[in-house]
Each structure stands twice: as structure tokens, then as C-alpha cells.
CSV table of C-alpha atoms in Angstrom, one decimal:
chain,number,residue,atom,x,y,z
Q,1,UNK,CA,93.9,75.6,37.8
Q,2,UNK,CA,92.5,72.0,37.8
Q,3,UNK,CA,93.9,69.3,35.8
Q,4,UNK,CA,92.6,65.6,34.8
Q,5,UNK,CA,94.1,62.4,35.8
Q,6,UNK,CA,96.4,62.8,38.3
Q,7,UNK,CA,98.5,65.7,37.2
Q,8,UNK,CA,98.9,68.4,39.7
Q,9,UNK,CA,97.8,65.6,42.7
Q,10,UNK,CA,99.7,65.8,45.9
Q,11,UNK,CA,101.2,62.4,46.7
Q,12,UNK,CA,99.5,62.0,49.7
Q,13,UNK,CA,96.4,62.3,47.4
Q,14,UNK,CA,97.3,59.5,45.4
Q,15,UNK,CA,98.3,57.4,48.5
Q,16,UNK,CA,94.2,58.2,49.3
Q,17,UNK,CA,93.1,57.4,46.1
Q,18,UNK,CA,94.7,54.0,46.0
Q,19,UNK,CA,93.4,53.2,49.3
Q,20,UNK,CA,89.5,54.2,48.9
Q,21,UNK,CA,90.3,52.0,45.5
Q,22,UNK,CA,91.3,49.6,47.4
Q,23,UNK,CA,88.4,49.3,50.4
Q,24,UNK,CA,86.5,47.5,47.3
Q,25,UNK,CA,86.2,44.8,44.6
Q,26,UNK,CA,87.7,46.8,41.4
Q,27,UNK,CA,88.8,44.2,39.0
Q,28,UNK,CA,86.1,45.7,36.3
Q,29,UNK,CA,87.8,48.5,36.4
Q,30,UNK,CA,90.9,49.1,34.8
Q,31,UNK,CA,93.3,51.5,36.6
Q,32,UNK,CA,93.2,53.7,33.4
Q,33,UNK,CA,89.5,54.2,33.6
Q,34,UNK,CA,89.6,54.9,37.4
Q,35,UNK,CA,91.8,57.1,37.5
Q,36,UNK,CA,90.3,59.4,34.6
Q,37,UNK,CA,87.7,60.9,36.7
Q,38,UNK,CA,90.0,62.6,38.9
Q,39,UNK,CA,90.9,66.3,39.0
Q,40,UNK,CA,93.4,67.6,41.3
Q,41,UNK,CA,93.8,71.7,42.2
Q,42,UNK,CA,97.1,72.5,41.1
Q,43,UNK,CA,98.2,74.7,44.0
Q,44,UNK,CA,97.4,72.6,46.7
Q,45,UNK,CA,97.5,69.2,45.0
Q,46,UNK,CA,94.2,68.4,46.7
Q,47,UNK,CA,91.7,66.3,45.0
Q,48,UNK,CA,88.6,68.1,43.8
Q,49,UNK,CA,86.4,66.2,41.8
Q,50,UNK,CA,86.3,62.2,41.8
Q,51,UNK,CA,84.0,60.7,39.0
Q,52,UNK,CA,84.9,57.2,39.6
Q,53,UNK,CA,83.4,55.3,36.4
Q,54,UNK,CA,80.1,52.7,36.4
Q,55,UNK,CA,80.6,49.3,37.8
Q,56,UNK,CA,84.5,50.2,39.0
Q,57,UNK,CA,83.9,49.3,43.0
Q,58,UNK,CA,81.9,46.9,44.4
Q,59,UNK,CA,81.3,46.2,48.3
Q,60,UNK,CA,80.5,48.6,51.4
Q,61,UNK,CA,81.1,52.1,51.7
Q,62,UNK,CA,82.4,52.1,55.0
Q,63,UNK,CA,82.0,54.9,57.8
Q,64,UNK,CA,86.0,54.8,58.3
Q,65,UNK,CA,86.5,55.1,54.0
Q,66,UNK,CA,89.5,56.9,53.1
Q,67,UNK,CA,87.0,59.0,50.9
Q,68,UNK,CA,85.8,60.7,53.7
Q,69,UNK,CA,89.6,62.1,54.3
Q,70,UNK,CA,89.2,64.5,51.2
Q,71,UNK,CA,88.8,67.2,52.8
Q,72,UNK,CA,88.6,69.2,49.9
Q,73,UNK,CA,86.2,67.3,47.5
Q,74,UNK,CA,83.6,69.9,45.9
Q,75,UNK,CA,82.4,66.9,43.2
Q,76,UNK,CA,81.6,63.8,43.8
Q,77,UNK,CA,80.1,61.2,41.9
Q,78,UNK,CA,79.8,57.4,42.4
Q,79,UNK,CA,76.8,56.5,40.7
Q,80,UNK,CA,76.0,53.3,39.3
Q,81,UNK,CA,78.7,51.3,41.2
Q,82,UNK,CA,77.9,47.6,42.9
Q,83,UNK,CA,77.8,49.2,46.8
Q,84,UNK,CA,76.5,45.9,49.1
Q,85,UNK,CA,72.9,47.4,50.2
Q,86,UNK,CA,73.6,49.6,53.7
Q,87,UNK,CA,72.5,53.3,55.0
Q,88,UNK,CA,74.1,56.1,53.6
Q,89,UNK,CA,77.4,57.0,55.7
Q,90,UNK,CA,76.9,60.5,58.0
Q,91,UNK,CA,80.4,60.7,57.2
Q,92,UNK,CA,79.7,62.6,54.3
Q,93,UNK,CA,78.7,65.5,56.3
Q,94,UNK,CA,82.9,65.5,56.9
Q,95,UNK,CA,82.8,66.5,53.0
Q,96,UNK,CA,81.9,69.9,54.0
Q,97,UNK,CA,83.0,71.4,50.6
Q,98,UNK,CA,80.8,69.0,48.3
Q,99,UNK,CA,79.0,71.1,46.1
Q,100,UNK,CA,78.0,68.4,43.9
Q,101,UNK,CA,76.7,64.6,44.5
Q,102,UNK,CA,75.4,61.5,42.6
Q,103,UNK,CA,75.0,57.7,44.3
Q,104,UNK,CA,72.4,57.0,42.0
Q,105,UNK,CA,72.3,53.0,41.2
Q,106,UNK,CA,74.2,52.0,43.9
Q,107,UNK,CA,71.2,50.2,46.5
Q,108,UNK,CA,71.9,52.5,49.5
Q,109,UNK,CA,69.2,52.4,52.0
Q,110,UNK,CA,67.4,55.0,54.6
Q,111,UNK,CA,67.0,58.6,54.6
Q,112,UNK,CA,69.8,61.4,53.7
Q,113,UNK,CA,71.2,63.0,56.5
Q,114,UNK,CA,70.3,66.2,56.2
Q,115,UNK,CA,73.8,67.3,57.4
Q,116,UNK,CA,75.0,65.7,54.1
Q,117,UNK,CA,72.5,67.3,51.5
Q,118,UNK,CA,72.7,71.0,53.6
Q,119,UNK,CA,75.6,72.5,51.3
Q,120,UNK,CA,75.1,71.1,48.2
Q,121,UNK,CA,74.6,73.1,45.0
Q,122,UNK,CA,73.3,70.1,43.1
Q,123,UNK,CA,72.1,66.4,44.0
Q,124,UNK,CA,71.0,63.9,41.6
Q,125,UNK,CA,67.0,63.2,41.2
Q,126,UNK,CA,67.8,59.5,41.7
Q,127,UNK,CA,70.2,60.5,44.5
Q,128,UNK,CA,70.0,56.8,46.1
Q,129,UNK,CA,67.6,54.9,43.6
């Protein structure tokens, strides 16, 4: 069973989330609204799904992001944020359970690993427009 927020989350999980959080420039965001996108498996308390809102984090998605730690992430989707301009990470291939994936409207640049789109399920049109 998943809840939203961070019921069911694993402290550990929480520990992460506050860290990616705080890799970026989030005052826009309220911790209320960040934190709504978030759904947590109740058995393991691992994060599943991270819908972190428009506008909430702005800088560089890093290759060594505590994102990339989520071992267990099957949804994902940062679109519409203020990431600086750089290459998409290959550290997203590390997602290996990522089913589904939207960066739209964030100015990432170069091609998509194809190691990162190779398990999808679903990718948005504007995946890095």
C-alpha cells in the first residue's frame, strides 16, 4: 500500500528527501507543497513516487544528488523546475526501477542516455524541452 506525504516513509527516506531538497535553491517552495508529491511504500518505507511541484528547486542536478540514492523510485517527475542549463546526469540509469519520467521545462542539454530511457514505461513528449 502507498500513501501520500510522508506517511509510511522510512526515516532514512526522509533524511534523503531533505538532502536532494537541500542540493538546491527552494525558498519558492514551501515545505508543505514539496513534500505533497511524495508517496512512500508502506512495507519498506521506500520512496516511490516524487512529484516535486513547478518552480520548487533551482540550480544543478548534480551527478552525486542524493536523488540518485532512491533506489526504489518507479515515478519521477521534476518538470518545470529552474535546473542551471547542463547535460542530463547518466546517473539516472542508477534508477533502474523508474517506470515513469518528466524533466520537461527544466533547460537540460544533450542527448538521453539511452541507458536512462531503456526501462521506462512512459517519458514525457517534452522530456527535456
Amino acid at each position: 500500500m502507498i500513501n501520500g506525504g510522508l506517511a509510511g516513509c522510512h526515516h532514512h527516506q526522509i533524511q534523503s528527501l531533505l538532502l536532494f531538497k537541500n542540493e538546491f535553491d527552494s525558498r519558492s517552495c514551501n515545505r508543505r507543497d514539496y513534500f505533497n508529491g511524495v508517496q512512500c511504500d508502506n512495507t519498506t518505507g521506500a520512496v516511490t513516487k516524487l512529484h516535486i511541484p513547478s518552480g520548487c528547486l533551482t540550480g544543478i542536478l548534480k551527478p552525486n544528488s542524493s536523488l540518485f540514492g532512491f533506489n526504489h523510485l518507479r515515478y519521477l517527475n521534476l518538470s518545470h523546475n529552474n535546473f542551471t542549463s547542463s547535460s542530463l546526469p547518466s546517473e539516472f540509469s542508477n534508477l533502474n526501477r523508474l517506470e515513469v519520467l518528466s524533466l520537461s521545462s527544466n533547460g537540460f542539454t544533450g542527448k538521453v542516455p539511452s541507458s536512462i530511457i531503456f526501462h521506462l514505461y512512459i517519458i514525457s513528449p517534452s522530456f527535456l524541452f
